[in-house]
Short mmCIF file of C-alpha atoms in Angstrom, two decimals:
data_model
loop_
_atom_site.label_atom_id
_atom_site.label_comp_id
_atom_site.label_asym_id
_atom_site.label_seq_id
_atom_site.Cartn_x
_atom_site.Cartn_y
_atom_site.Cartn_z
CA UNK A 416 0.00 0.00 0.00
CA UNK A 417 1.05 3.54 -1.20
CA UNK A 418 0.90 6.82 1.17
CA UNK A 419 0.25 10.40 0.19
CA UNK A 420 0.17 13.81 2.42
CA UNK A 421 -1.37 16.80 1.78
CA UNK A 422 1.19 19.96 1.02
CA UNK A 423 0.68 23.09 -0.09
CA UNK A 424 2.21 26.95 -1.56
CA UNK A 425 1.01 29.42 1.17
CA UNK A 426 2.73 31.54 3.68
CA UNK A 427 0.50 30.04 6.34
CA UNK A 428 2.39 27.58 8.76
CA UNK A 429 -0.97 26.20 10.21
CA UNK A 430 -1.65 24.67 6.34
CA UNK A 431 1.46 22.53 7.59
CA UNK A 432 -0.06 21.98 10.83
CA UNK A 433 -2.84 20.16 9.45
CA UNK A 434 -0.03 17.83 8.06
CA UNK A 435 1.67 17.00 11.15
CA UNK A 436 -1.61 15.58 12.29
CA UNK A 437 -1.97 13.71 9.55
CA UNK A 438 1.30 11.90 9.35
CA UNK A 439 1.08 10.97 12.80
CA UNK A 440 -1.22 7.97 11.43
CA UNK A 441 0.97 7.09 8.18
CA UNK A 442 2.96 4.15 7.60
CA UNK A 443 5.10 6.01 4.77
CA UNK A 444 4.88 9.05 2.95
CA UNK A 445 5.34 7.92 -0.87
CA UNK A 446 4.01 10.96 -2.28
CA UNK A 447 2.74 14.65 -1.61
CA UNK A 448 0.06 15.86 -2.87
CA UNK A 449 -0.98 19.69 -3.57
CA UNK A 450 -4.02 20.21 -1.30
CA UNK A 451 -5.06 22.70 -4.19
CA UNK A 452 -4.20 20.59 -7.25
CA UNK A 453 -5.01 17.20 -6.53
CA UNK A 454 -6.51 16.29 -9.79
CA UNK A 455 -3.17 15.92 -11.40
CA UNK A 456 -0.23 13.68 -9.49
CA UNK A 457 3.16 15.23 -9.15
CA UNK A 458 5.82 13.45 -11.42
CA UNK A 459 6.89 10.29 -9.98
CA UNK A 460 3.42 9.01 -8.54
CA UNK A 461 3.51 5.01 -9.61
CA UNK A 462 0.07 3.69 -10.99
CA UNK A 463 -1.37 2.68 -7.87
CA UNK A 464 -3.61 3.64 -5.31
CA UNK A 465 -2.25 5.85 -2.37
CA UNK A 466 -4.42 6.34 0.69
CA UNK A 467 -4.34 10.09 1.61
CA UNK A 468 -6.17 11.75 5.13
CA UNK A 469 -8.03 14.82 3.03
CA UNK A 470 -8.39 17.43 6.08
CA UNK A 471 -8.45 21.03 6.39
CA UNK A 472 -9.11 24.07 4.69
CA UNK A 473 -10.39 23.66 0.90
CA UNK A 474 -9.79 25.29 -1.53
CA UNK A 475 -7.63 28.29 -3.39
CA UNK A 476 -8.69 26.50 -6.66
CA UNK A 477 -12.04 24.79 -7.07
CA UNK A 478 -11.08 24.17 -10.85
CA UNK A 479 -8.83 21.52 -10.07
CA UNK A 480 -11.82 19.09 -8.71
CA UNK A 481 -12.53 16.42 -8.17
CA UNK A 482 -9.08 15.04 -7.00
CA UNK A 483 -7.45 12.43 -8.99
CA UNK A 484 -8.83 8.78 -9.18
CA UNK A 485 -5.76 7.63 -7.96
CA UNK A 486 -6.16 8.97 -4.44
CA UNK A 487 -7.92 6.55 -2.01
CA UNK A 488 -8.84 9.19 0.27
CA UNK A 489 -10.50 10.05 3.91
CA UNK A 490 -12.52 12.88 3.70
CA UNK A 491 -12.31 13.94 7.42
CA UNK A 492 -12.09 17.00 9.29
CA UNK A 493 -13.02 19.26 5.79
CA UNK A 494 -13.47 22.95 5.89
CA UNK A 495 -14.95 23.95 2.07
CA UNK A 496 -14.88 28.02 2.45
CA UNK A 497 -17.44 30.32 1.68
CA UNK A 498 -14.84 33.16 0.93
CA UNK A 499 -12.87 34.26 -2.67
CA UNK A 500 -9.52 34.36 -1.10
CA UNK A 501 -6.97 35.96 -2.73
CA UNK A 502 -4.83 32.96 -3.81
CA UNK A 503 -8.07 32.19 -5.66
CA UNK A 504 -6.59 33.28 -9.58
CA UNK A 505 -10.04 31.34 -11.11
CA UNK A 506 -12.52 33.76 -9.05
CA UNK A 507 -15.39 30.41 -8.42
CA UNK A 508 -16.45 30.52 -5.51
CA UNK A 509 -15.92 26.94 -3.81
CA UNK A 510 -19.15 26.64 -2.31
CA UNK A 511 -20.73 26.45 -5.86
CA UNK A 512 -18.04 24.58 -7.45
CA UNK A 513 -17.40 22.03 -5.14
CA UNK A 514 -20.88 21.68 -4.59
CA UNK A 515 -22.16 20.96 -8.00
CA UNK A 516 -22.07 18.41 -11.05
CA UNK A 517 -19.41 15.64 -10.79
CA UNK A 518 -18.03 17.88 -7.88
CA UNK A 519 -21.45 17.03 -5.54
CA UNK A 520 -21.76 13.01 -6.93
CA UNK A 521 -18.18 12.95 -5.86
CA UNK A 522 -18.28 13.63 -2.44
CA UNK A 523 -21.71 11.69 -2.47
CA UNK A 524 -19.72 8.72 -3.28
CA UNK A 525 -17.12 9.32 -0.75
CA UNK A 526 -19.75 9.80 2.46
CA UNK A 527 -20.60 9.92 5.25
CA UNK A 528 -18.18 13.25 4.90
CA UNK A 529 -16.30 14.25 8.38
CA UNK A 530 -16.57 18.17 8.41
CA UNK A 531 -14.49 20.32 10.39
CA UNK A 532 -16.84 22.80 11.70
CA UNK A 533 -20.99 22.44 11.76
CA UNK A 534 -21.06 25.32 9.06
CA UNK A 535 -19.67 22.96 6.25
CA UNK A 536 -21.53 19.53 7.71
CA UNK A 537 -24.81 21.75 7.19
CA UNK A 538 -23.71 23.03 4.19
CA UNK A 539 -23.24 19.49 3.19
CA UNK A 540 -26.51 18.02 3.82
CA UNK A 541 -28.19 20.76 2.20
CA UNK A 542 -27.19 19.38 -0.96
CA UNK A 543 -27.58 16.15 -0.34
CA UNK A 544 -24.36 14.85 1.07
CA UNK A 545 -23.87 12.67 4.14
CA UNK A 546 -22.22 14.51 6.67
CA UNK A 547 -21.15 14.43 10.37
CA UNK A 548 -18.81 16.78 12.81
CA UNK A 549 -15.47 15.28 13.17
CA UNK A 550 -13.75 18.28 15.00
CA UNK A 551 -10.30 19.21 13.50
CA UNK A 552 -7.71 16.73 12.83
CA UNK A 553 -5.50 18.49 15.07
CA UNK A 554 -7.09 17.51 18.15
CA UNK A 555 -5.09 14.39 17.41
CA UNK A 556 -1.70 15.96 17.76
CA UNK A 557 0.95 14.45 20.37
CA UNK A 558 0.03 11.56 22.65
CA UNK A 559 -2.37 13.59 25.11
CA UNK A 560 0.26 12.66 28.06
CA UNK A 561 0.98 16.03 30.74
CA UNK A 562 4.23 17.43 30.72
CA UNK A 563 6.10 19.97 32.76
CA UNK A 564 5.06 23.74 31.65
CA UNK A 565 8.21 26.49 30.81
CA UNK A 566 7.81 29.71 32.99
CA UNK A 567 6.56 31.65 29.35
CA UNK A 568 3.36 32.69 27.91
CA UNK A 569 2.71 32.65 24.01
CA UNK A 570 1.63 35.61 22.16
CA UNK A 571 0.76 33.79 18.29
CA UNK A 572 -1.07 35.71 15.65
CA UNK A 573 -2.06 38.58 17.91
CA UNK A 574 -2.59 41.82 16.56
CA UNK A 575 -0.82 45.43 18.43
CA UNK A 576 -3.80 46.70 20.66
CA UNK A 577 -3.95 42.91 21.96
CA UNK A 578 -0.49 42.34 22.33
CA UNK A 579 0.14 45.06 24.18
CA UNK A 580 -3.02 44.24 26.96
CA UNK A 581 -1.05 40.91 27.04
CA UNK A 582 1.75 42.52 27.23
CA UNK A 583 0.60 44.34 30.18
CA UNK A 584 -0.65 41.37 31.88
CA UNK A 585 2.42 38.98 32.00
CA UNK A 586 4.26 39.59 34.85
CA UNK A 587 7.03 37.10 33.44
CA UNK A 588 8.56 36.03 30.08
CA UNK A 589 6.12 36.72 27.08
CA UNK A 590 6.77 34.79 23.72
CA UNK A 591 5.57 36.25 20.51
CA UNK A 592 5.35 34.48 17.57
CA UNK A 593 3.10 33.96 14.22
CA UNK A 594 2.11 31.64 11.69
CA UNK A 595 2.94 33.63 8.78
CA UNK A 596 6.25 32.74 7.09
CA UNK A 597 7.37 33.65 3.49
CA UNK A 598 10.81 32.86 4.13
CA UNK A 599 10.49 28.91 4.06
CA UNK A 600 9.42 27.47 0.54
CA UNK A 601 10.27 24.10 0.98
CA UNK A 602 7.75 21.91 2.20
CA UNK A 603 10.26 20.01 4.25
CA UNK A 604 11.61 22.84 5.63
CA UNK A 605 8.04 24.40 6.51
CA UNK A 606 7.00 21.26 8.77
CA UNK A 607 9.75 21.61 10.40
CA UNK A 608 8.74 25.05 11.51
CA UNK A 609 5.43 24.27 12.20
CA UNK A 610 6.67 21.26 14.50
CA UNK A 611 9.25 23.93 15.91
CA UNK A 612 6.01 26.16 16.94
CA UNK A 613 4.06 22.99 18.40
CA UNK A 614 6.90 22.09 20.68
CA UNK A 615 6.88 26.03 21.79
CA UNK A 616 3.45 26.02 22.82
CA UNK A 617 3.70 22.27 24.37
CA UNK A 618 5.52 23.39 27.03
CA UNK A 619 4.37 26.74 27.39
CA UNK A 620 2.52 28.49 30.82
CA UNK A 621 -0.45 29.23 28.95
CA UNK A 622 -1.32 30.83 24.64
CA UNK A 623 -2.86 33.24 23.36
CA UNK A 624 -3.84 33.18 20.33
CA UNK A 625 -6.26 34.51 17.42
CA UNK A 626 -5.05 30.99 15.22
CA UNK A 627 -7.20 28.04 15.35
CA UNK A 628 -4.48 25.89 14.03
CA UNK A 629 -2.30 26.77 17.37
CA UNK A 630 -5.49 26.85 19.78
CA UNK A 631 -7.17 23.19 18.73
CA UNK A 632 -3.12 22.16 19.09
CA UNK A 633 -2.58 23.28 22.54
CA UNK A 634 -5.72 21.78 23.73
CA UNK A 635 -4.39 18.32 22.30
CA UNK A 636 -1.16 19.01 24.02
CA UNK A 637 -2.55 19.82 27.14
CA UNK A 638 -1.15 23.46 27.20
CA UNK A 639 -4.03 26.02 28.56
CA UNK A 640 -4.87 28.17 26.03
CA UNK A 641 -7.21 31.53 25.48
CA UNK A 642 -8.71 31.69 21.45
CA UNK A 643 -9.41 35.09 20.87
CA UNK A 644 -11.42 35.16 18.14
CA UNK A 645 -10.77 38.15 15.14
CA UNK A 646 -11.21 36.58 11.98
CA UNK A 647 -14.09 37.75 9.41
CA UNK A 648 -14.79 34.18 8.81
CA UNK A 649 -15.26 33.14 11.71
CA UNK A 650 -18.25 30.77 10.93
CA UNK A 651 -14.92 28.24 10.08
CA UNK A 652 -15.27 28.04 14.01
CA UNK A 653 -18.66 26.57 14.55
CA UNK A 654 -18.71 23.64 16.80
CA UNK A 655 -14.67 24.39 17.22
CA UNK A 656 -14.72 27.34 19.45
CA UNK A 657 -16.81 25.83 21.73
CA UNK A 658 -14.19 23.09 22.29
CA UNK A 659 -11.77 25.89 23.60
CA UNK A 660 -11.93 28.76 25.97
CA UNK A 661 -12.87 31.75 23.86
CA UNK A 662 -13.58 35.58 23.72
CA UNK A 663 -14.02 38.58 21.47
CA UNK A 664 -11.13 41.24 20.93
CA UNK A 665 -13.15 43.73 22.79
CA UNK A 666 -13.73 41.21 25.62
CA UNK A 667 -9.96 40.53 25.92
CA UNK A 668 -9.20 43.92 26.03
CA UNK A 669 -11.89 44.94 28.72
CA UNK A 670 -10.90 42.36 30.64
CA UNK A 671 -14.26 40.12 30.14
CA UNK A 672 -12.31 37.49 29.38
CA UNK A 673 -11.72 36.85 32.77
CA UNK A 674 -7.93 34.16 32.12
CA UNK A 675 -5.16 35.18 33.93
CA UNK A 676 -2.13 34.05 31.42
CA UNK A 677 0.26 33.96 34.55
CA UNK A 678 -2.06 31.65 36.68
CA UNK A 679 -4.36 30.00 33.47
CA UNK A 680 -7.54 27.46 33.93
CA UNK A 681 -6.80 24.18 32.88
CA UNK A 682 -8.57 23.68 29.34
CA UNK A 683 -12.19 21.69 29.49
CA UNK A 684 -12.17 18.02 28.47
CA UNK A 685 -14.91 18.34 26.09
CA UNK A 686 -12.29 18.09 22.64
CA UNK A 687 -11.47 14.41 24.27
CA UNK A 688 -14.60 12.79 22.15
CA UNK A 689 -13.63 14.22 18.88
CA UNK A 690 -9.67 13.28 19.58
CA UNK A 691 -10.97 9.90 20.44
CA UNK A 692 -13.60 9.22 17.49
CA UNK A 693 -10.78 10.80 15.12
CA UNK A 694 -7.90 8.40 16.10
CA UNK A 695 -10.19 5.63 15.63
CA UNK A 696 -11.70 6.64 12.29
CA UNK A 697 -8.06 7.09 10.75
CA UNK A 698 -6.13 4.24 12.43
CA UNK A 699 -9.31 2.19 10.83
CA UNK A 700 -9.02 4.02 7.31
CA UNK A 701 -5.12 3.24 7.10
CA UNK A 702 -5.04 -0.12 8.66
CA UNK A 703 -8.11 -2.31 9.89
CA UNK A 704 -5.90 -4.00 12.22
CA UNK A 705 -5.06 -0.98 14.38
CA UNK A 706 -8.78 0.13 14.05
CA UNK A 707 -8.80 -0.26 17.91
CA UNK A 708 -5.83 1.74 18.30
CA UNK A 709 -6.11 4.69 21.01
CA UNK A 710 -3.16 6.61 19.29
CA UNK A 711 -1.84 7.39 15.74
CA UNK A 712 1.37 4.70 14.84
CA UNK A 713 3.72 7.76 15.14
CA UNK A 714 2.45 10.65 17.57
CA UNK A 715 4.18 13.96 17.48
CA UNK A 716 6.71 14.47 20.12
CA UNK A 717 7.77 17.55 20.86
CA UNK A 718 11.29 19.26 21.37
CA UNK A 719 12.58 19.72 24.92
CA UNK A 720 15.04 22.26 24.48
CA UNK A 721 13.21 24.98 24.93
CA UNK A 722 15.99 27.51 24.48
CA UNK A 723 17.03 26.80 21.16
CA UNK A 724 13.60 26.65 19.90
CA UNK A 725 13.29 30.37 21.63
CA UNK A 726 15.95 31.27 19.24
CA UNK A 727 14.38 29.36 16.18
CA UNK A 728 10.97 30.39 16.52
CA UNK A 729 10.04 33.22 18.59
CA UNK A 730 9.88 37.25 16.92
CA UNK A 731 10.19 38.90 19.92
CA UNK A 732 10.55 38.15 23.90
CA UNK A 733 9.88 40.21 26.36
CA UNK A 734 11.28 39.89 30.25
CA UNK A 735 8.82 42.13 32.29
CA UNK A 736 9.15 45.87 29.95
CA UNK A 737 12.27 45.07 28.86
CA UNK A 738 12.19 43.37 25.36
CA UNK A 739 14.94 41.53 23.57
CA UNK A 740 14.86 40.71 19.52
CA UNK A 741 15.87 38.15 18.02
CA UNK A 742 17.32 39.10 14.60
CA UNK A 743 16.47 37.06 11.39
CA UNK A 744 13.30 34.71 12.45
CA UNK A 745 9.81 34.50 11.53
CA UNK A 746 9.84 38.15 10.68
CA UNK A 747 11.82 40.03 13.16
CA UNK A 748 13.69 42.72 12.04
#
């Protein structure tokens, strides 16, 4: 049996997020596949079938469905979006694409469909297609075991007027870091930032962050974690955010919130079905025999040594009011 992953060409590290959960459950990775060309095989593909989890966030090009025959795939923990991003050169909308003609009977044939947030499992059945929540596949990350927390909160994704109230707050060392990078192209290269990241916030006091794809993680990894919630498309979060403690910019600023980062609420146990039902469902889809299985063959482990991923990873920390850059990472300057 043949293997395929899901890569991709964005600037957005949680894309390769979505990855690391996948391989977790992989024997082998014989081939990647372009989340947002996977009609056509790269060169090299061999003429066989390769089973492939299909999660996440689809797609920057609805033209290039249905994906190719070749792929013996999931269909688990699937956002379809609702939004013309800009990465989006064909202007069709996904919704209607994906949604439509050989598009709908394909994902017909391929049901009951696991969808990442309610929005797309109503979506779904409103045309016809079998559909249940899954949660994300990122719930799955890691091993779920505890492990001893670093003496530093995580700032990820948060804009200035947030940052600084954190800022404020933290009466210790304050990490800040971000998902965006446009300095790694590779695809290996990229996973291994994104696993950097994940080992951060595994052993972090407590995140905060406006990312789902570093809030769903830290709840798998047992790190407490605060999901402010900013993005215009926010309906991507139905049935997520309630997972996760949450709040609006304006309550996180005011206060509302009501999460001390220094002293932070354990996270609520509530993600624990949707891990559970999601390890099962994939160890089943890539081998019947560890159907049973409570954890993916190769769970993510994450780096101990905390101080050189500091110096990988982080854009800025701060010590109390007195900040020290790091030059050359992620962004700094």
């Amino acid at each position: 049996m043949k293997y395929a992953l899901l890569c991709y060409h964005t600037t957005n590290l949680g894309d390769e997020v979505q990855s690391i959960a996948a391989r977790q459950f992989l024997p082998s990775i014989d081939l990647l596949v372009d989340r947002d060309q996977p009609n056509v095989l790269p060169d090299g593909a061999v003429d066989a079938p390769y089973k492939i989890v299909f999660n996440g966030w689809h797609t920057h090009a609805p033209q290039n469905w249905p994906p190719s025959p070749q792929l013996d795939l999931l269909p688990v923990s699937m956002h379809i979006t609702g939004e013309m991003p800009s990465l989006n050169t064909s202007r069709l909308k996904p919704t209607d694409v994906l949604l439509k003609g050989a598009n709908l009977e394909f994902l017909k044939a391929h049901a009951p469909i696991g969808a990442r947030d309610l929005w797309t499992m109503e979506l779904l059945k409103k045309h016809g297609v079998d559909a249940y929540f899954s949660g994300c596949m990122t719930l799955t990350i890691g091993r779920g075991n505890e492990r001893k927390r670093g003496d530093y909160v995580c700032a990820v994704g948060l804009r200035k007027p947030l940052l600084k109230r954190l800022r404020g707050m933290v009466r210790g060392t304050l990490v800040q870091t971000t998902h965006e990078d446009t300095t790694h192209r590779a695809f290996a290269d990229r996973m291994a930032r994104a696993e950097q990241l994940l080992s951060l916030y595994a052993h972090a006091k407590c995140v905060v962050t406006s990312k789902l794809h570093c809030a769903l993680p830290c709840l798998a990894l047992g790190t407490p974690v605060l999901f402010v919630i900013a993005a215009p498309d926010s309906y991507r979060f139905s049935g997520l955010k309630e997972l996760v403690r949450h709040c609006s910019p304006e309550e996180f600023l005011t206060g509302a919130a009501g999460v001390d980062p220094n002293d932070p609420p354990p996270n609520g146990d509530a993600y624990r079905t949707y891990r559970a039902a999601l390890t099962h469902t994939v160890n089943r889809f890539i081998d019947p025999v560890r159907a049973d299985a409570d954890a993916p063959l190769h769970p993510f482990e994450p780096d101990t040594n905390i101080d050189a991923l500091l110096k990988t990873v982080a854009t800025e920390v701060h010590k109390g009011r007195a900040a020290r850059f790091f030059t050359g990472l992620l962004g700094a300057s």
